[in-house]
Amino acid sequence: MIPKHKEKLVLTFNKAAPEDINFLLELRKLSMTEHLLAAGLDYDDEQHKARILEYYNDTYLLNLADKAIGVVKLGQMADRWHIRQFQILPDYHGKGVGTKVLSLLQSKAQSVNMPITLNVLYQNPARRLYERMGFKVIGENGLEYQMKWSLQ
């Protein structure tokens, strides 16, 4: 259940464990299949799992009231942080979760003087969220936009 006041949204981040892979597979299929298909990519479960397992040590479950509702995979490079994956269960879209997560990441990144980058598929409406949160398109690769949030 989402609180009526989005500012009271209390999220926790927990390092993903091996037993979380089934949740992450279901999450990825629910949140990404439509956008991948729009990009001409038809992934099977093994391809989804390969993406989940890539950089698995950077994977954090997003929890609301002790229930896993999403994932953020955050790579910390020497010159920036890179959001490798960011997915939220569709039932929680439009309820302030994405804004809250990005706000928390931006606050932490600002405290260590790091910009944040990410890639988003051309057809993925999450681009609007990223733009609203101050990310700018800095390039594209034929499949997705490359975006960057710079320190204010």
PDB file of C-alpha atoms in Angstrom:
ATOM      1  CA  MET A   1       0.000   0.000   0.000  1.00  0.00           C
ATOM      2  CA  ILE A   2       1.325   3.413  -0.953  1.00  0.00           C
ATOM      3  CA  PRO A   3       0.903   6.202   1.595  1.00  0.00           C
ATOM      4  CA  LYS A   4      -1.428   9.018   0.491  1.00  0.00           C
ATOM      5  CA  HIS A   5       1.385  11.538   0.869  1.00  0.00           C
ATOM      6  CA  LYS A   6       4.233  10.605  -1.436  1.00  0.00           C
ATOM      7  CA  GLU A   7       6.748  12.501   0.671  1.00  0.00           C
ATOM      8  CA  LYS A   8       6.194   9.922   3.434  1.00  0.00           C
ATOM      9  CA  LEU A   9       7.183   7.091   1.140  1.00  0.00           C
ATOM     10  CA  VAL A  10       9.757   5.061   3.079  1.00  0.00           C
ATOM     11  CA  LEU A  11      11.904   2.878   0.864  1.00  0.00           C
ATOM     12  CA  THR A  12      14.761   0.624   1.881  1.00  0.00           C
ATOM     13  CA  PHE A  13      17.557  -0.715  -0.287  1.00  0.00           C
ATOM     14  CA  ASN A  14      18.809  -4.250   0.323  1.00  0.00           C
ATOM     15  CA  LYS A  15      21.696  -5.932  -1.466  1.00  0.00           C
ATOM     16  CA  ALA A  16      20.297  -8.638  -3.747  1.00  0.00           C
ATOM     17  CA  ALA A  17      20.975 -12.239  -2.781  1.00  0.00           C
ATOM     18  CA  PRO A  18      20.960 -15.377  -4.967  1.00  0.00           C
ATOM     19  CA  GLU A  19      17.431 -16.222  -3.799  1.00  0.00           C
ATOM     20  CA  ASP A  20      16.159 -12.945  -5.311  1.00  0.00           C
ATOM     21  CA  ILE A  21      16.789 -13.994  -8.921  1.00  0.00           C
ATOM     22  CA  ASN A  22      13.254 -15.348  -9.482  1.00  0.00           C
ATOM     23  CA  PHE A  23      11.740 -12.059  -8.261  1.00  0.00           C
ATOM     24  CA  LEU A  24      14.152 -10.102 -10.456  1.00  0.00           C
ATOM     25  CA  LEU A  25      13.248 -12.210 -13.486  1.00  0.00           C
ATOM     26  CA  GLU A  26       9.534 -11.632 -12.956  1.00  0.00           C
ATOM     27  CA  LEU A  27      10.122  -7.910 -12.317  1.00  0.00           C
ATOM     28  CA  ARG A  28      12.194  -7.554 -15.471  1.00  0.00           C
ATOM     29  CA  LYS A  29       9.616  -9.325 -17.619  1.00  0.00           C
ATOM     30  CA  LEU A  30       6.739  -7.276 -16.172  1.00  0.00           C
ATOM     31  CA  SER A  31       8.502  -3.927 -16.409  1.00  0.00           C
ATOM     32  CA  MET A  32      10.643  -4.295 -19.537  1.00  0.00           C
ATOM     33  CA  THR A  33       9.054  -6.705 -22.051  1.00  0.00           C
ATOM     34  CA  GLU A  34       6.817  -4.070 -23.651  1.00  0.00           C
ATOM     35  CA  HIS A  35       9.735  -1.646 -24.106  1.00  0.00           C
ATOM     36  CA  LEU A  36      12.137  -4.311 -25.334  1.00  0.00           C
ATOM     37  CA  LEU A  37       9.605  -5.520 -27.914  1.00  0.00           C
ATOM     38  CA  ALA A  38       9.079  -1.920 -29.075  1.00  0.00           C
ATOM     39  CA  ALA A  39      12.850  -1.765 -29.607  1.00  0.00           C
ATOM     40  CA  GLY A  40      12.727  -4.989 -31.652  1.00  0.00           C
ATOM     41  CA  LEU A  41      14.224  -7.141 -28.880  1.00  0.00           C
ATOM     42  CA  ASP A  42      12.404 -10.358 -27.952  1.00  0.00           C
ATOM     43  CA  TYR A  43      14.226 -11.759 -24.915  1.00  0.00           C
ATOM     44  CA  ASP A  44      13.660 -15.249 -23.567  1.00  0.00           C
ATOM     45  CA  ASP A  45      14.106 -16.096 -19.870  1.00  0.00           C
ATOM     46  CA  GLU A  46      17.770 -17.000 -20.318  1.00  0.00           C
ATOM     47  CA  GLN A  47      18.538 -13.649 -21.941  1.00  0.00           C
ATOM     48  CA  HIS A  48      16.698 -11.843 -19.143  1.00  0.00           C
ATOM     49  CA  LYS A  49      18.632 -13.855 -16.540  1.00  0.00           C
ATOM     50  CA  ALA A  50      21.940 -13.044 -18.226  1.00  0.00           C
ATOM     51  CA  ARG A  51      21.127  -9.327 -17.929  1.00  0.00           C
ATOM     52  CA  ILE A  52      20.072  -9.782 -14.287  1.00  0.00           C
ATOM     53  CA  LEU A  53      23.290 -11.617 -13.423  1.00  0.00           C
ATOM     54  CA  GLU A  54      25.516  -9.073 -15.163  1.00  0.00           C
ATOM     55  CA  TYR A  55      27.066  -6.872 -12.431  1.00  0.00           C
ATOM     56  CA  TYR A  56      24.927  -8.686  -9.839  1.00  0.00           C
ATOM     57  CA  ASN A  57      27.064  -7.299  -6.999  1.00  0.00           C
ATOM     58  CA  ASP A  58      25.733  -3.832  -7.898  1.00  0.00           C
ATOM     59  CA  THR A  59      22.095  -4.938  -7.474  1.00  0.00           C
ATOM     60  CA  TYR A  60      19.826  -3.583  -4.735  1.00  0.00           C
ATOM     61  CA  LEU A  61      16.203  -4.516  -4.143  1.00  0.00           C
ATOM     62  CA  LEU A  62      13.848  -1.619  -3.500  1.00  0.00           C
ATOM     63  CA  ASN A  63      11.523  -2.421  -0.626  1.00  0.00           C
ATOM     64  CA  LEU A  64       8.371  -0.712   0.559  1.00  0.00           C
ATOM     65  CA  ALA A  65       7.095  -1.943   3.919  1.00  0.00           C
ATOM     66  CA  ASP A  66       9.350  -5.012   3.673  1.00  0.00           C
ATOM     67  CA  LYS A  67       7.973  -5.942   0.243  1.00  0.00           C
ATOM     68  CA  ALA A  68      10.294  -5.991  -2.778  1.00  0.00           C
ATOM     69  CA  ILE A  69       8.821  -3.675  -5.420  1.00  0.00           C
ATOM     70  CA  GLY A  70      11.790  -2.928  -7.638  1.00  0.00           C
ATOM     71  CA  VAL A  71      15.494  -2.967  -8.327  1.00  0.00           C
ATOM     72  CA  VAL A  72      18.299  -0.522  -8.920  1.00  0.00           C
ATOM     73  CA  LYS A  73      21.664  -1.675 -10.209  1.00  0.00           C
ATOM     74  CA  LEU A  74      24.183   1.053  -9.542  1.00  0.00           C
ATOM     75  CA  GLY A  75      27.703   0.980 -10.907  1.00  0.00           C
ATOM     76  CA  GLN A  76      30.142   3.249  -9.089  1.00  0.00           C
ATOM     77  CA  MET A  77      32.914   4.298 -11.442  1.00  0.00           C
ATOM     78  CA  ALA A  78      35.816   6.628 -10.651  1.00  0.00           C
ATOM     79  CA  ASP A  79      34.190   9.614 -12.400  1.00  0.00           C
ATOM     80  CA  ARG A  80      30.444   8.910 -12.127  1.00  0.00           C
ATOM     81  CA  TRP A  81      27.698   6.628 -10.934  1.00  0.00           C
ATOM     82  CA  HIS A  82      25.875   4.680 -13.644  1.00  0.00           C
ATOM     83  CA  ILE A  83      22.371   3.306 -13.207  1.00  0.00           C
ATOM     84  CA  ARG A  84      22.674  -0.006 -15.056  1.00  0.00           C
ATOM     85  CA  GLN A  85      19.092  -1.069 -14.345  1.00  0.00           C
ATOM     86  CA  PHE A  86      16.152   0.592 -12.637  1.00  0.00           C
ATOM     87  CA  GLN A  87      12.827  -1.209 -12.614  1.00  0.00           C
ATOM     88  CA  ILE A  88       9.716  -0.929 -10.480  1.00  0.00           C
ATOM     89  CA  LEU A  89       6.734  -3.268 -10.479  1.00  0.00           C
ATOM     90  CA  PRO A  90       4.045  -1.781 -12.767  1.00  0.00           C
ATOM     91  CA  ASP A  91       1.550  -1.554  -9.858  1.00  0.00           C
ATOM     92  CA  TYR A  92       3.856   1.060  -8.300  1.00  0.00           C
ATOM     93  CA  HIS A  93       4.391   3.210 -11.418  1.00  0.00           C
ATOM     94  CA  GLY A  94       3.155   6.781 -11.098  1.00  0.00           C
ATOM     95  CA  LYS A  95       3.070   6.664  -7.311  1.00  0.00           C
ATOM     96  CA  GLY A  96       6.273   8.545  -6.531  1.00  0.00           C
ATOM     97  CA  VAL A  97       8.587   5.566  -6.121  1.00  0.00           C
ATOM     98  CA  GLY A  98      10.832   6.403  -9.081  1.00  0.00           C
ATOM     99  CA  THR A  99      11.051  10.043  -8.031  1.00  0.00           C
ATOM    100  CA  LYS A 100      11.935   9.055  -4.474  1.00  0.00           C
ATOM    101  CA  VAL A 101      14.652   6.604  -5.562  1.00  0.00           C
ATOM    102  CA  LEU A 102      16.237   9.071  -7.966  1.00  0.00           C
ATOM    103  CA  SER A 103      16.067  11.867  -5.374  1.00  0.00           C
ATOM    104  CA  LEU A 104      17.864   9.663  -2.846  1.00  0.00           C
ATOM    105  CA  LEU A 105      20.521   8.674  -5.386  1.00  0.00           C
ATOM    106  CA  GLN A 106      21.012  12.280  -6.459  1.00  0.00           C
ATOM    107  CA  SER A 107      21.399  13.403  -2.863  1.00  0.00           C
ATOM    108  CA  LYS A 108      24.028  10.725  -2.189  1.00  0.00           C
ATOM    109  CA  ALA A 109      25.816  11.449  -5.476  1.00  0.00           C
ATOM    110  CA  GLN A 110      25.907  15.156  -4.698  1.00  0.00           C
ATOM    111  CA  SER A 111      27.446  14.464  -1.276  1.00  0.00           C
ATOM    112  CA  VAL A 112      30.396  12.721  -2.986  1.00  0.00           C
ATOM    113  CA  ASN A 113      30.490  15.082  -5.980  1.00  0.00           C
ATOM    114  CA  MET A 114      29.523  12.472  -8.614  1.00  0.00           C
ATOM    115  CA  PRO A 115      27.307  12.863 -11.680  1.00  0.00           C
ATOM    116  CA  ILE A 116      24.899  10.040 -12.564  1.00  0.00           C
ATOM    117  CA  THR A 117      24.459   8.488 -16.006  1.00  0.00           C
ATOM    118  CA  LEU A 118      21.955   5.985 -17.399  1.00  0.00           C
ATOM    119  CA  ASN A 119      20.621   4.627 -20.668  1.00  0.00           C
ATOM    120  CA  VAL A 120      16.929   4.405 -21.526  1.00  0.00           C
ATOM    121  CA  LEU A 121      15.322   2.686 -24.513  1.00  0.00           C
ATOM    122  CA  TYR A 122      13.857   5.097 -27.067  1.00  0.00           C
ATOM    123  CA  GLN A 123      10.288   3.919 -26.487  1.00  0.00           C
ATOM    124  CA  ASN A 124      10.465   3.747 -22.677  1.00  0.00           C
ATOM    125  CA  PRO A 125       8.265   6.421 -21.050  1.00  0.00           C
ATOM    126  CA  ALA A 126      10.651   6.435 -18.047  1.00  0.00           C
ATOM    127  CA  ARG A 127      12.590   9.017 -20.050  1.00  0.00           C
ATOM    128  CA  ARG A 128      10.017  11.602 -18.908  1.00  0.00           C
ATOM    129  CA  LEU A 129      10.795  10.783 -15.266  1.00  0.00           C
ATOM    130  CA  TYR A 130      14.527  11.115 -15.883  1.00  0.00           C
ATOM    131  CA  GLU A 131      14.085  14.454 -17.647  1.00  0.00           C
ATOM    132  CA  ARG A 132      11.839  15.710 -14.844  1.00  0.00           C
ATOM    133  CA  MET A 133      14.595  14.736 -12.395  1.00  0.00           C
ATOM    134  CA  GLY A 134      17.178  16.787 -14.293  1.00  0.00           C
ATOM    135  CA  PHE A 135      18.773  14.168 -16.558  1.00  0.00           C
ATOM    136  CA  LYS A 136      19.759  15.435 -20.014  1.00  0.00           C
ATOM    137  CA  VAL A 137      20.248  13.424 -23.200  1.00  0.00           C
ATOM    138  CA  ILE A 138      23.971  13.448 -23.989  1.00  0.00           C
ATOM    139  CA  GLY A 139      23.984  10.849 -26.770  1.00  0.00           C
ATOM    140  CA  GLU A 140      22.310   7.843 -28.305  1.00  0.00           C
ATOM    141  CA  ASN A 141      23.429   4.522 -29.677  1.00  0.00           C
ATOM    142  CA  GLY A 142      20.702   3.462 -32.097  1.00  0.00           C
ATOM    143  CA  LEU A 143      18.719   1.662 -29.389  1.00  0.00           C
ATOM    144  CA  GLU A 144      18.618   4.001 -26.417  1.00  0.00           C
ATOM    145  CA  TYR A 145      19.325   7.485 -25.171  1.00  0.00           C
ATOM    146  CA  GLN A 146      22.356   8.082 -22.981  1.00  0.00           C
ATOM    147  CA  MET A 147      21.448  10.505 -20.214  1.00  0.00           C
ATOM    148  CA  LYS A 148      23.358  12.356 -17.524  1.00  0.00           C
ATOM    149  CA  TRP A 149      22.495  14.205 -14.339  1.00  0.00           C
ATOM    150  CA  SER A 150      25.152  16.690 -13.398  1.00  0.00           C
ATOM    151  CA  LEU A 151      25.769  18.301 -10.050  1.00  0.00           C
ATOM    152  CA  GLN A 152      23.963  21.579  -9.542  1.00  0.00           C
TER     153      GLN A 152
END
